[in-house]
Amino acid sequence: MNNIYLPNLVTIEDIYEEAPDVRSFRLVFKDPKLRDTFEFKTGQFGLYSAFGLGESTFCIASSPTRKGYIQCTFRKSGRVTGGLAQLSIGDTMGFRGPYGNHFPVDEWKGKNIVFVAGGIGLPPVRSVIWNVLDRREDFGHITIVYGAKTVADLVYKEELKHWEARGDVTLVQTVDPGGQTADWKGKVGFVPTVLKEAAPKAENTVAVTCGPPIMIKFVLNALLELGFEEESVYTTLENRMKCGVGKCGRCNVGDIYVCKEGPVYTAAEIKRMYNDF
Amino acid sequence: MADKILKKADLGKLIESVTGKGGRFVAPTTDSRQIVFKKVKSAEEIATDYILARNSFKEFLFPQTEVVAEFTLGKDTVDMRGVEVHAPQTVIFGARPCEAASLKGMHALFTWDFIDEFYTKREDNTVVVTVGCTKADDACFCTTVNLSPASTEGADVYLREAGESYTVEAITDKGKKFVEAHAAVFGSGSVKADPLVMPEKIANIDLAKVSERLKDKTHYDDKVWPKLTRKCIGCGACTFVCPTCRCFDIVDEGTAFEGERRKNWDSCQYDTFTLHASGHNPREHQHQRWRNRFMCKFNFFPEKFSGKGCVGCGRCVRVCPVRLDITEVMEEFSK
């Protein structure tokens, strides 16, 4: 029988410590056939199993331009993520997916892109960033505004260095007031404020944002103030999910099932939704 | 027109005919002083004087808990195995027309894009035999949601009480095959059906108006929600007895070495249902969770799945420990 709840087995090929309690896994499918044939699109998510503890939902943080593996990034916060955090390189876990819709990156060719992320909201955006950077010539100016509570909480520190060093990306990093260290060279301030100061031009530009719900709300407002069209601003809603396939009933925002019709939405679509975030 | 009859004295033969072929026969029976749907082995066990079983028969299609996978963990190995669904041939006998009307929406949900075979394989093997109601109580409101004791939606075979017999009407092909398969038990003859008892339509409820008002998103933050639902204690009992509620959780149970992955009933009335790992909760307050359930019943579930979100069986009204009556909220939204 076709069992939609049965995960595939994946091996942890590498582990990266990103921030306190935040780590990334590089995962490869145990089934060699699936390793070759597995495909996903930027913005899709999966359900990751720690056997004996259950499943958690995270986006796929790697880009579909990088084949042969997937990466996920998570914060150790509950039972399942606590269990996942105890796993080592070579260990086995479960993966179901990919599920949900995706960022329409192919439609953005020729446009500028502004990425705005906060804290652990960078992983879903990272998939889009690498998808775009891996075919850099297809896009215009690229700006990344990223902030976290403290310097330690910034994830993908090595990649931030890389993006900063690249001549073809404008990276603006910030930490919340009080979160800076003595040698911090980035900005100090909340992401929406720093975004307004950076003031990327809205013309022919697409914005992609993810972060805590409250940050997303203020970032959307800031982008509209900067002149962005609601149809050109994208975000991803990371609601709690159990099935991932439109059945279990907890990810809905009013009539919208995030797992099936999302998780990626434009600000225009968000505006039409019920106020249930 | 009913073309067959079933003598009540022959119910035992019908049970034998079904169970003799390896099937299970489910009917309202008395358990712990309540009328509940349960597997029965003899006609004597079947309740004769009841309005509605306390539980919905949904648990025979969508069990309260079921194993979807098993795993064994070795030192360097993980074995994860899917399990086959346990889907015996099942007859649900004595269901009411209201609750059978829940099946269309259930089917739509469990087959929406991804097919949940744990549901569909059971559904394929289940015959629903409804009996039109000759009794109702104050909690019954099927007629208010455009159903009635004469509705056949969701039923494979529709029976009506007729003194010492039932009139028999096969509704679906599955129902026809069922009647043919047990032809020896069903007789023919002309009997007069007892009158159906129609619950009175609640005058102040206009279902179309409820649906229309819920579509207007401005109601969302209306104070009417906390006002009407403040007394809800979030026990979730309404969702478990409801024939159309089907939200579930997926959990692992077992030891560090072996265990099962289970699909368990869950309830949108619980505060942990939507709680994020970050501590953020999109439906933090009980009235928001209540609003979600009401919206599901009368707004998005019917629109999305063309099925009934509420069948008016009144189970939630009967079971609620704080007497929060859904029809009172329907009345408010009919204004």
PDB file of N, CA, C and O in Angstrom, chain A residues 1-7 9 49 51-55 77 92 238-240 242 245-250 252 254-255 260-261 272 274-277, chain B residues 68 71 80 82 84-85 109 112-118 214 217 220-221 247-250 252 261 266 272-277 280 282-283 292 300 304:
ATOM      1  N   MET A   1       0.832  -1.198   0.000  1.00  0.00           N
ATOM      2  CA  MET A   1       0.000   0.000   0.000  1.00  0.00           C
ATOM      3  C   MET A   1       0.867   1.249   0.000  1.00  0.00           C
ATOM      4  O   MET A   1       1.998   1.242   0.464  1.00  0.00           O
ATOM      5  N   ASN A   2       0.339   2.296  -0.568  1.00  0.00           N
ATOM      6  CA  ASN A   2       1.057   3.568  -0.591  1.00  0.00           C
ATOM      7  C   ASN A   2       0.803   4.296   0.729  1.00  0.00           C
ATOM      8  O   ASN A   2      -0.314   4.687   1.011  1.00  0.00           O
ATOM      9  N   ASN A   3       1.864   4.433   1.517  1.00  0.00           N
ATOM     10  CA  ASN A   3       1.726   4.983   2.864  1.00  0.00           C
ATOM     11  C   ASN A   3       2.309   6.401   2.895  1.00  0.00           C
ATOM     12  O   ASN A   3       3.522   6.580   2.896  1.00  0.00           O
ATOM     13  N   ILE A   4       1.408   7.397   2.926  1.00  0.00           N
ATOM     14  CA  ILE A   4       1.891   8.781   2.831  1.00  0.00           C
ATOM     15  C   ILE A   4       2.595   9.254   4.102  1.00  0.00           C
ATOM     16  O   ILE A   4       3.179  10.321   4.117  1.00  0.00           O
ATOM     17  N   TYR A   5       2.530   8.457   5.151  1.00  0.00           N
ATOM     18  CA  TYR A   5       3.163   8.866   6.411  1.00  0.00           C
ATOM     19  C   TYR A   5       4.530   8.203   6.638  1.00  0.00           C
ATOM     20  O   TYR A   5       5.171   8.427   7.660  1.00  0.00           O
ATOM     21  N   LEU A   6       4.931   7.360   5.690  1.00  0.00           N
ATOM     22  CA  LEU A   6       6.191   6.619   5.858  1.00  0.00           C
ATOM     23  C   LEU A   6       7.380   7.453   5.366  1.00  0.00           C
ATOM     24  O   LEU A   6       7.438   7.809   4.202  1.00  0.00           O
ATOM     25  N   PRO A   7       8.315   7.775   6.260  1.00  0.00           N
ATOM     26  CA  PRO A   7       9.453   8.587   5.816  1.00  0.00           C
ATOM     27  C   PRO A   7      10.506   7.774   5.070  1.00  0.00           C
ATOM     28  O   PRO A   7      10.545   6.556   5.172  1.00  0.00           O
ATOM     29  N   LEU A   9      14.602   7.053   4.705  1.00  0.00           N
ATOM     30  CA  LEU A   9      15.738   7.124   5.618  1.00  0.00           C
ATOM     31  C   LEU A   9      16.849   7.968   4.995  1.00  0.00           C
ATOM     32  O   LEU A   9      17.139   7.854   3.805  1.00  0.00           O
ATOM     33  N   SER A  49      12.374  13.153  10.939  1.00  0.00           N
ATOM     34  CA  SER A  49      12.081  12.258  12.065  1.00  0.00           C
ATOM     35  C   SER A  49      13.288  12.020  12.942  1.00  0.00           C
ATOM     36  O   SER A  49      14.371  11.713  12.443  1.00  0.00           O
ATOM     37  N   PHE A  51      13.651   9.110  15.369  1.00  0.00           N
ATOM     38  CA  PHE A  51      12.857   7.915  15.665  1.00  0.00           C
ATOM     39  C   PHE A  51      12.666   7.716  17.155  1.00  0.00           C
ATOM     40  O   PHE A  51      13.608   7.821  17.932  1.00  0.00           O
ATOM     41  N   GLY A  52      11.423   7.461  17.519  1.00  0.00           N
ATOM     42  CA  GLY A  52      11.080   7.308  18.928  1.00  0.00           C
ATOM     43  C   GLY A  52      10.608   8.618  19.539  1.00  0.00           C
ATOM     44  O   GLY A  52      10.039   8.629  20.627  1.00  0.00           O
ATOM     45  N   LEU A  53      10.838   9.722  18.843  1.00  0.00           N
ATOM     46  CA  LEU A  53      10.449  11.033  19.372  1.00  0.00           C
ATOM     47  C   LEU A  53       9.418  11.729  18.500  1.00  0.00           C
ATOM     48  O   LEU A  53       8.578  12.473  18.993  1.00  0.00           O
ATOM     49  N   GLY A  54       9.482  11.493  17.195  1.00  0.00           N
ATOM     50  CA  GLY A  54       8.479  12.070  16.306  1.00  0.00           C
ATOM     51  C   GLY A  54       9.081  12.864  15.164  1.00  0.00           C
ATOM     52  O   GLY A  54      10.253  12.678  14.822  1.00  0.00           O
ATOM     53  N   GLU A  55       8.243  13.719  14.589  1.00  0.00           N
ATOM     54  CA  GLU A  55       8.644  14.481  13.405  1.00  0.00           C
ATOM     55  C   GLU A  55       8.549  15.977  13.666  1.00  0.00           C
ATOM     56  O   GLU A  55       7.693  16.430  14.420  1.00  0.00           O
ATOM     57  N   SER A  77      14.748  22.947  20.482  1.00  0.00           N
ATOM     58  CA  SER A  77      13.787  23.636  21.352  1.00  0.00           C
ATOM     59  C   SER A  77      12.730  22.711  21.926  1.00  0.00           C
ATOM     60  O   SER A  77      12.141  23.008  22.957  1.00  0.00           O
ATOM     61  N   THR A  92      21.278   7.881  11.368  1.00  0.00           N
ATOM     62  CA  THR A  92      20.145   7.825  10.450  1.00  0.00           C
ATOM     63  C   THR A  92      18.954   8.576  11.029  1.00  0.00           C
ATOM     64  O   THR A  92      18.680   8.495  12.219  1.00  0.00           O
ATOM     65  N   GLU A 238       5.754  29.614   8.484  1.00  0.00           N
ATOM     66  CA  GLU A 238       6.209  28.331   9.040  1.00  0.00           C
ATOM     67  C   GLU A 238       5.284  27.925  10.185  1.00  0.00           C
ATOM     68  O   GLU A 238       5.669  28.027  11.341  1.00  0.00           O
ATOM     69  N   ASN A 239       4.078  27.543   9.873  1.00  0.00           N
ATOM     70  CA  ASN A 239       3.156  27.122  10.925  1.00  0.00           C
ATOM     71  C   ASN A 239       3.450  25.703  11.386  1.00  0.00           C
ATOM     72  O   ASN A 239       4.082  24.931  10.679  1.00  0.00           O
ATOM     73  N   ARG A 240       2.952  25.392  12.567  1.00  0.00           N
ATOM     74  CA  ARG A 240       3.128  24.033  13.072  1.00  0.00           C
ATOM     75  C   ARG A 240       2.389  23.053  12.158  1.00  0.00           C
ATOM     76  O   ARG A 240       1.256  23.306  11.770  1.00  0.00           O
ATOM     77  N   LYS A 242       1.868  18.623  11.259  1.00  0.00           N
ATOM     78  CA  LYS A 242       2.109  17.232  11.644  1.00  0.00           C
ATOM     79  C   LYS A 242       2.129  16.335  10.424  1.00  0.00           C
ATOM     80  O   LYS A 242       2.939  15.433  10.329  1.00  0.00           O
ATOM     81  N   VAL A 245       0.583  17.234   4.537  1.00  0.00           N
ATOM     82  CA  VAL A 245      -0.114  16.897   3.284  1.00  0.00           C
ATOM     83  C   VAL A 245      -1.606  17.255   3.320  1.00  0.00           C
ATOM     84  O   VAL A 245      -2.426  16.633   2.656  1.00  0.00           O
ATOM     85  N   GLY A 246      -1.955  18.266   4.115  1.00  0.00           N
ATOM     86  CA  GLY A 246      -3.318  18.801   4.046  1.00  0.00           C
ATOM     87  C   GLY A 246      -4.382  18.036   4.806  1.00  0.00           C
ATOM     88  O   GLY A 246      -5.563  18.139   4.471  1.00  0.00           O
ATOM     89  N   LYS A 247      -4.006  17.255   5.798  1.00  0.00           N
ATOM     90  CA  LYS A 247      -5.007  16.440   6.480  1.00  0.00           C
ATOM     91  C   LYS A 247      -5.150  16.733   7.978  1.00  0.00           C
ATOM     92  O   LYS A 247      -6.257  16.705   8.507  1.00  0.00           O
ATOM     93  N   CYS A 248      -4.055  16.996   8.653  1.00  0.00           N
ATOM     94  CA  CYS A 248      -4.088  16.945  10.117  1.00  0.00           C
ATOM     95  C   CYS A 248      -4.737  18.167  10.754  1.00  0.00           C
ATOM     96  O   CYS A 248      -5.132  18.136  11.914  1.00  0.00           O
ATOM     97  N   GLY A 249      -4.867  19.269   9.996  1.00  0.00           N
ATOM     98  CA  GLY A 249      -5.732  20.362  10.415  1.00  0.00           C
ATOM     99  C   GLY A 249      -5.156  21.438  11.306  1.00  0.00           C
ATOM    100  O   GLY A 249      -5.915  22.209  11.849  1.00  0.00           O
ATOM    101  N   ARG A 250      -3.814  21.553  11.431  1.00  0.00           N
ATOM    102  CA  ARG A 250      -3.332  22.567  12.384  1.00  0.00           C
ATOM    103  C   ARG A 250      -2.608  23.740  11.736  1.00  0.00           C
ATOM    104  O   ARG A 250      -2.403  24.744  12.392  1.00  0.00           O
ATOM    105  N   ASN A 252      -3.634  25.618   9.265  1.00  0.00           N
ATOM    106  CA  ASN A 252      -4.487  26.539   8.517  1.00  0.00           C
ATOM    107  C   ASN A 252      -4.490  27.943   9.104  1.00  0.00           C
ATOM    108  O   ASN A 252      -4.434  28.134  10.309  1.00  0.00           O
ATOM    109  N   GLY A 254      -7.150  30.483   8.821  1.00  0.00           N
ATOM    110  CA  GLY A 254      -8.504  30.554   8.284  1.00  0.00           C
ATOM    111  C   GLY A 254      -8.678  29.448   7.254  1.00  0.00           C
ATOM    112  O   GLY A 254      -8.401  28.282   7.527  1.00  0.00           O
ATOM    113  N   ASP A 255      -9.044  29.841   6.036  1.00  0.00           N
ATOM    114  CA  ASP A 255      -9.337  28.843   5.002  1.00  0.00           C
ATOM    115  C   ASP A 255      -8.102  28.379   4.234  1.00  0.00           C
ATOM    116  O   ASP A 255      -8.211  27.550   3.336  1.00  0.00           O
ATOM    117  N   LYS A 260      -0.324  23.012   2.034  1.00  0.00           N
ATOM    118  CA  LYS A 260      -0.688  22.683   0.654  1.00  0.00           C
ATOM    119  C   LYS A 260      -0.656  23.913  -0.247  1.00  0.00           C
ATOM    120  O   LYS A 260      -0.166  23.863  -1.360  1.00  0.00           O
ATOM    121  N   GLU A 261      -1.231  25.013   0.246  1.00  0.00           N
ATOM    122  CA  GLU A 261      -1.296  26.218  -0.583  1.00  0.00           C
ATOM    123  C   GLU A 261      -0.106  27.131  -0.323  1.00  0.00           C
ATOM    124  O   GLU A 261       0.106  28.096  -1.025  1.00  0.00           O
ATOM    125  N   ARG A 272      -4.910  39.276   2.117  1.00  0.00           N
ATOM    126  CA  ARG A 272      -6.257  38.734   1.901  1.00  0.00           C
ATOM    127  C   ARG A 272      -6.616  37.647   2.916  1.00  0.00           C
ATOM    128  O   ARG A 272      -7.750  37.210   2.989  1.00  0.00           O
ATOM    129  N   TYR A 274      -7.045  35.666   6.688  1.00  0.00           N
ATOM    130  CA  TYR A 274      -7.559  36.003   8.012  1.00  0.00           C
ATOM    131  C   TYR A 274      -6.397  36.386   8.911  1.00  0.00           C
ATOM    132  O   TYR A 274      -5.280  35.913   8.727  1.00  0.00           O
ATOM    133  N   ASN A 275      -6.674  37.214   9.885  1.00  0.00           N
ATOM    134  CA  ASN A 275      -5.641  37.676  10.803  1.00  0.00           C
ATOM    135  C   ASN A 275      -5.402  36.599  11.867  1.00  0.00           C
ATOM    136  O   ASN A 275      -5.819  36.721  13.003  1.00  0.00           O
ATOM    137  N   ASP A 276      -4.753  35.537  11.466  1.00  0.00           N
ATOM    138  CA  ASP A 276      -4.643  34.359  12.331  1.00  0.00           C
ATOM    139  C   ASP A 276      -3.226  33.789  12.289  1.00  0.00           C
ATOM    140  O   ASP A 276      -3.019  32.623  11.974  1.00  0.00           O
ATOM    141  N   PHE A 277      -2.253  34.674  12.562  1.00  0.00           N
ATOM    142  CA  PHE A 277      -0.859  34.201  12.482  1.00  0.00           C
ATOM    143  C   PHE A 277      -0.287  33.891  13.848  1.00  0.00           C
ATOM    144  O   PHE A 277      -0.502  34.608  14.774  1.00  0.00           O
TER     145      PHE A 277
ATOM    146  N   VAL B  68       0.933   3.632  11.919  1.00  0.00           N
ATOM    147  CA  VAL B  68       1.188   3.823  10.488  1.00  0.00           C
ATOM    148  C   VAL B  68       2.566   3.296  10.082  1.00  0.00           C
ATOM    149  O   VAL B  68       2.816   3.053   8.914  1.00  0.00           O
ATOM    150  N   PHE B  71       9.349   0.907  13.800  1.00  0.00           N
ATOM    151  CA  PHE B  71      10.788   1.039  13.600  1.00  0.00           C
ATOM    152  C   PHE B  71      11.561   0.252  14.651  1.00  0.00           C
ATOM    153  O   PHE B  71      11.086   0.023  15.769  1.00  0.00           O
ATOM    154  N   MET B  80      12.825   1.070   9.359  1.00  0.00           N
ATOM    155  CA  MET B  80      11.517   1.734   9.429  1.00  0.00           C
ATOM    156  C   MET B  80      10.601   1.041   8.434  1.00  0.00           C
ATOM    157  O   MET B  80      10.927   0.944   7.258  1.00  0.00           O
ATOM    158  N   GLY B  82       6.590   0.513   6.958  1.00  0.00           N
ATOM    159  CA  GLY B  82       5.185   0.888   6.917  1.00  0.00           C
ATOM    160  C   GLY B  82       4.359  -0.308   7.323  1.00  0.00           C
ATOM    161  O   GLY B  82       4.814  -1.451   7.185  1.00  0.00           O
ATOM    162  N   GLU B  84       0.553  -2.402   7.046  1.00  0.00           N
ATOM    163  CA  GLU B  84      -0.655  -2.523   6.233  1.00  0.00           C
ATOM    164  C   GLU B  84      -1.844  -2.080   7.084  1.00  0.00           C
ATOM    165  O   GLU B  84      -1.908  -2.366   8.279  1.00  0.00           O
ATOM    166  N   VAL B  85      -2.768  -1.398   6.460  1.00  0.00           N
ATOM    167  CA  VAL B  85      -3.952  -0.964   7.188  1.00  0.00           C
ATOM    168  C   VAL B  85      -4.836  -2.175   7.519  1.00  0.00           C
ATOM    169  O   VAL B  85      -4.947  -3.105   6.719  1.00  0.00           O
ATOM    170  N   LEU B 109     -11.369  15.152   2.174  1.00  0.00           N
ATOM    171  CA  LEU B 109     -10.182  15.555   2.945  1.00  0.00           C
ATOM    172  C   LEU B 109      -9.069  14.511   2.833  1.00  0.00           C
ATOM    173  O   LEU B 109      -7.924  14.833   2.544  1.00  0.00           O
ATOM    174  N   TRP B 112      -7.499  14.441  -0.665  1.00  0.00           N
ATOM    175  CA  TRP B 112      -7.084  15.719  -1.257  1.00  0.00           C
ATOM    176  C   TRP B 112      -5.627  15.620  -1.671  1.00  0.00           C
ATOM    177  O   TRP B 112      -4.732  15.727  -0.858  1.00  0.00           O
ATOM    178  N   ASP B 113      -5.403  15.395  -2.961  1.00  0.00           N
ATOM    179  CA  ASP B 113      -4.063  15.338  -3.522  1.00  0.00           C
ATOM    180  C   ASP B 113      -3.277  14.118  -3.014  1.00  0.00           C
ATOM    181  O   ASP B 113      -2.991  13.195  -3.778  1.00  0.00           O
ATOM    182  N   PHE B 114      -2.970  14.075  -1.763  1.00  0.00           N
ATOM    183  CA  PHE B 114      -2.300  12.909  -1.187  1.00  0.00           C
ATOM    184  C   PHE B 114      -3.381  11.970  -0.651  1.00  0.00           C
ATOM    185  O   PHE B 114      -4.245  12.408   0.105  1.00  0.00           O
ATOM    186  N   ILE B 115      -3.330  10.706  -1.054  1.00  0.00           N
ATOM    187  CA  ILE B 115      -4.385   9.782  -0.632  1.00  0.00           C
ATOM    188  C   ILE B 115      -3.961   9.034   0.628  1.00  0.00           C
ATOM    189  O   ILE B 115      -2.940   8.340   0.643  1.00  0.00           O
ATOM    190  N   ASP B 116      -4.749   9.214   1.678  1.00  0.00           N
ATOM    191  CA  ASP B 116      -4.500   8.525   2.939  1.00  0.00           C
ATOM    192  C   ASP B 116      -5.188   7.162   2.866  1.00  0.00           C
ATOM    193  O   ASP B 116      -6.393   7.043   3.073  1.00  0.00           O
ATOM    194  N   GLU B 117      -4.411   6.144   2.531  1.00  0.00           N
ATOM    195  CA  GLU B 117      -5.013   4.816   2.323  1.00  0.00           C
ATOM    196  C   GLU B 117      -5.472   4.176   3.629  1.00  0.00           C
ATOM    197  O   GLU B 117      -6.235   3.221   3.594  1.00  0.00           O
ATOM    198  N   PHE B 118      -4.985   4.708   4.747  1.00  0.00           N
ATOM    199  CA  PHE B 118      -5.500   4.188   6.020  1.00  0.00           C
ATOM    200  C   PHE B 118      -6.993   4.495   6.106  1.00  0.00           C
ATOM    201  O   PHE B 118      -7.756   3.739   6.676  1.00  0.00           O
ATOM    202  N   LEU B 214     -19.527  34.746   7.775  1.00  0.00           N
ATOM    203  CA  LEU B 214     -18.174  34.251   8.057  1.00  0.00           C
ATOM    204  C   LEU B 214     -17.205  34.598   6.925  1.00  0.00           C
ATOM    205  O   LEU B 214     -16.004  34.668   7.118  1.00  0.00           O
ATOM    206  N   LYS B 217     -14.364  38.983   6.400  1.00  0.00           N
ATOM    207  CA  LYS B 217     -13.270  38.782   7.360  1.00  0.00           C
ATOM    208  C   LYS B 217     -13.302  39.740   8.550  1.00  0.00           C
ATOM    209  O   LYS B 217     -12.592  39.547   9.531  1.00  0.00           O
ATOM    210  N   TYR B 220     -13.521  38.672  12.295  1.00  0.00           N
ATOM    211  CA  TYR B 220     -12.482  37.877  12.918  1.00  0.00           C
ATOM    212  C   TYR B 220     -12.070  38.361  14.304  1.00  0.00           C
ATOM    213  O   TYR B 220     -11.887  37.569  15.206  1.00  0.00           O
ATOM    214  N   ASP B 221     -11.923  39.660  14.411  1.00  0.00           N
ATOM    215  CA  ASP B 221     -11.493  40.195  15.698  1.00  0.00           C
ATOM    216  C   ASP B 221     -12.655  40.788  16.477  1.00  0.00           C
ATOM    217  O   ASP B 221     -12.475  41.552  17.423  1.00  0.00           O
ATOM    218  N   CYS B 247      -9.197  16.016  12.806  1.00  0.00           N
ATOM    219  CA  CYS B 247      -7.820  16.464  12.984  1.00  0.00           C
ATOM    220  C   CYS B 247      -7.032  15.421  13.781  1.00  0.00           C
ATOM    221  O   CYS B 247      -7.594  14.751  14.629  1.00  0.00           O
ATOM    222  N   PHE B 248      -5.762  15.298  13.448  1.00  0.00           N
ATOM    223  CA  PHE B 248      -4.979  14.268  14.127  1.00  0.00           C
ATOM    224  C   PHE B 248      -3.546  14.713  14.363  1.00  0.00           C
ATOM    225  O   PHE B 248      -3.087  15.717  13.824  1.00  0.00           O
ATOM    226  N   ASP B 249      -2.875  13.934  15.181  1.00  0.00           N
ATOM    227  CA  ASP B 249      -1.484  14.153  15.532  1.00  0.00           C
ATOM    228  C   ASP B 249      -0.708  12.946  15.006  1.00  0.00           C
ATOM    229  O   ASP B 249      -1.297  11.888  14.771  1.00  0.00           O
ATOM    230  N   ILE B 250       0.578  13.095  14.834  1.00  0.00           N
ATOM    231  CA  ILE B 250       1.415  11.940  14.503  1.00  0.00           C
ATOM    232  C   ILE B 250       2.497  11.867  15.580  1.00  0.00           C
ATOM    233  O   ILE B 250       3.232  12.844  15.776  1.00  0.00           O
ATOM    234  N   ASP B 252       5.411   9.329  17.960  1.00  0.00           N
ATOM    235  CA  ASP B 252       6.167   8.085  18.114  1.00  0.00           C
ATOM    236  C   ASP B 252       5.985   7.573  19.531  1.00  0.00           C
ATOM    237  O   ASP B 252       5.996   8.353  20.483  1.00  0.00           O
ATOM    238  N   ARG B 261       5.044   4.453  14.999  1.00  0.00           N
ATOM    239  CA  ARG B 261       4.563   5.807  14.697  1.00  0.00           C
ATOM    240  C   ARG B 261       3.043   5.711  14.592  1.00  0.00           C
ATOM    241  O   ARG B 261       2.524   4.881  13.860  1.00  0.00           O
ATOM    242  N   ASP B 266      -6.687  14.248  17.434  1.00  0.00           N
ATOM    243  CA  ASP B 266      -6.246  15.450  18.150  1.00  0.00           C
ATOM    244  C   ASP B 266      -7.402  16.438  18.081  1.00  0.00           C
ATOM    245  O   ASP B 266      -8.428  16.161  17.455  1.00  0.00           O
ATOM    246  N   THR B 272      -1.955  23.442  22.657  1.00  0.00           N
ATOM    247  CA  THR B 272      -0.697  22.970  22.066  1.00  0.00           C
ATOM    248  C   THR B 272      -0.853  22.611  20.589  1.00  0.00           C
ATOM    249  O   THR B 272       0.134  22.356  19.907  1.00  0.00           O
ATOM    250  N   PHE B 273      -2.085  22.592  20.132  1.00  0.00           N
ATOM    251  CA  PHE B 273      -2.370  22.131  18.763  1.00  0.00           C
ATOM    252  C   PHE B 273      -1.583  22.931  17.725  1.00  0.00           C
ATOM    253  O   PHE B 273      -1.036  22.368  16.783  1.00  0.00           O
ATOM    254  N   THR B 274      -1.547  24.243  17.907  1.00  0.00           N
ATOM    255  CA  THR B 274      -0.883  25.106  16.920  1.00  0.00           C
ATOM    256  C   THR B 274       0.361  25.790  17.490  1.00  0.00           C
ATOM    257  O   THR B 274       0.928  26.663  16.839  1.00  0.00           O
ATOM    258  N   LEU B 275       0.752  25.391  18.698  1.00  0.00           N
ATOM    259  CA  LEU B 275       1.872  26.063  19.371  1.00  0.00           C
ATOM    260  C   LEU B 275       3.190  25.845  18.630  1.00  0.00           C
ATOM    261  O   LEU B 275       3.582  24.714  18.367  1.00  0.00           O
ATOM    262  N   HIS B 276       3.865  26.937  18.280  1.00  0.00           N
ATOM    263  CA  HIS B 276       5.159  26.846  17.610  1.00  0.00           C
ATOM    264  C   HIS B 276       6.260  26.517  18.628  1.00  0.00           C
ATOM    265  O   HIS B 276       6.107  26.799  19.826  1.00  0.00           O
ATOM    266  N   ALA B 277       7.378  26.008  18.127  1.00  0.00           N
ATOM    267  CA  ALA B 277       8.517  25.716  18.995  1.00  0.00           C
ATOM    268  C   ALA B 277       9.040  26.988  19.656  1.00  0.00           C
ATOM    269  O   ALA B 277       9.557  26.966  20.761  1.00  0.00           O
ATOM    270  N   HIS B 280       5.517  31.025  20.089  1.00  0.00           N
ATOM    271  CA  HIS B 280       4.444  31.761  19.418  1.00  0.00           C
ATOM    272  C   HIS B 280       3.268  30.810  19.161  1.00  0.00           C
ATOM    273  O   HIS B 280       3.465  29.654  18.808  1.00  0.00           O
ATOM    274  N   PRO B 282      -0.364  30.879  17.018  1.00  0.00           N
ATOM    275  CA  PRO B 282      -1.322  31.631  16.191  1.00  0.00           C
ATOM    276  C   PRO B 282      -2.734  31.624  16.787  1.00  0.00           C
ATOM    277  O   PRO B 282      -3.500  32.541  16.543  1.00  0.00           O
ATOM    278  N   ARG B 283      -3.099  30.601  17.505  1.00  0.00           N
ATOM    279  CA  ARG B 283      -4.422  30.567  18.148  1.00  0.00           C
ATOM    280  C   ARG B 283      -4.216  30.389  19.656  1.00  0.00           C
ATOM    281  O   ARG B 283      -4.502  29.358  20.240  1.00  0.00           O
ATOM    282  N   ASN B 292     -12.009  28.985  15.203  1.00  0.00           N
ATOM    283  CA  ASN B 292     -11.480  28.121  14.154  1.00  0.00           C
ATOM    284  C   ASN B 292     -12.409  26.930  13.900  1.00  0.00           C
ATOM    285  O   ASN B 292     -12.698  26.580  12.761  1.00  0.00           O
ATOM    286  N   PHE B 300     -14.790  27.288   5.858  1.00  0.00           N
ATOM    287  CA  PHE B 300     -13.793  26.781   4.919  1.00  0.00           C
ATOM    288  C   PHE B 300     -13.884  25.298   4.598  1.00  0.00           C
ATOM    289  O   PHE B 300     -13.578  24.905   3.488  1.00  0.00           O
ATOM    290  N   LYS B 304     -14.039  24.204   0.790  1.00  0.00           N
ATOM    291  CA  LYS B 304     -12.868  23.515   0.257  1.00  0.00           C
ATOM    292  C   LYS B 304     -13.177  22.097  -0.182  1.00  0.00           C
ATOM    293  O   LYS B 304     -12.655  21.615  -1.166  1.00  0.00           O
TER     294      LYS B 304
END
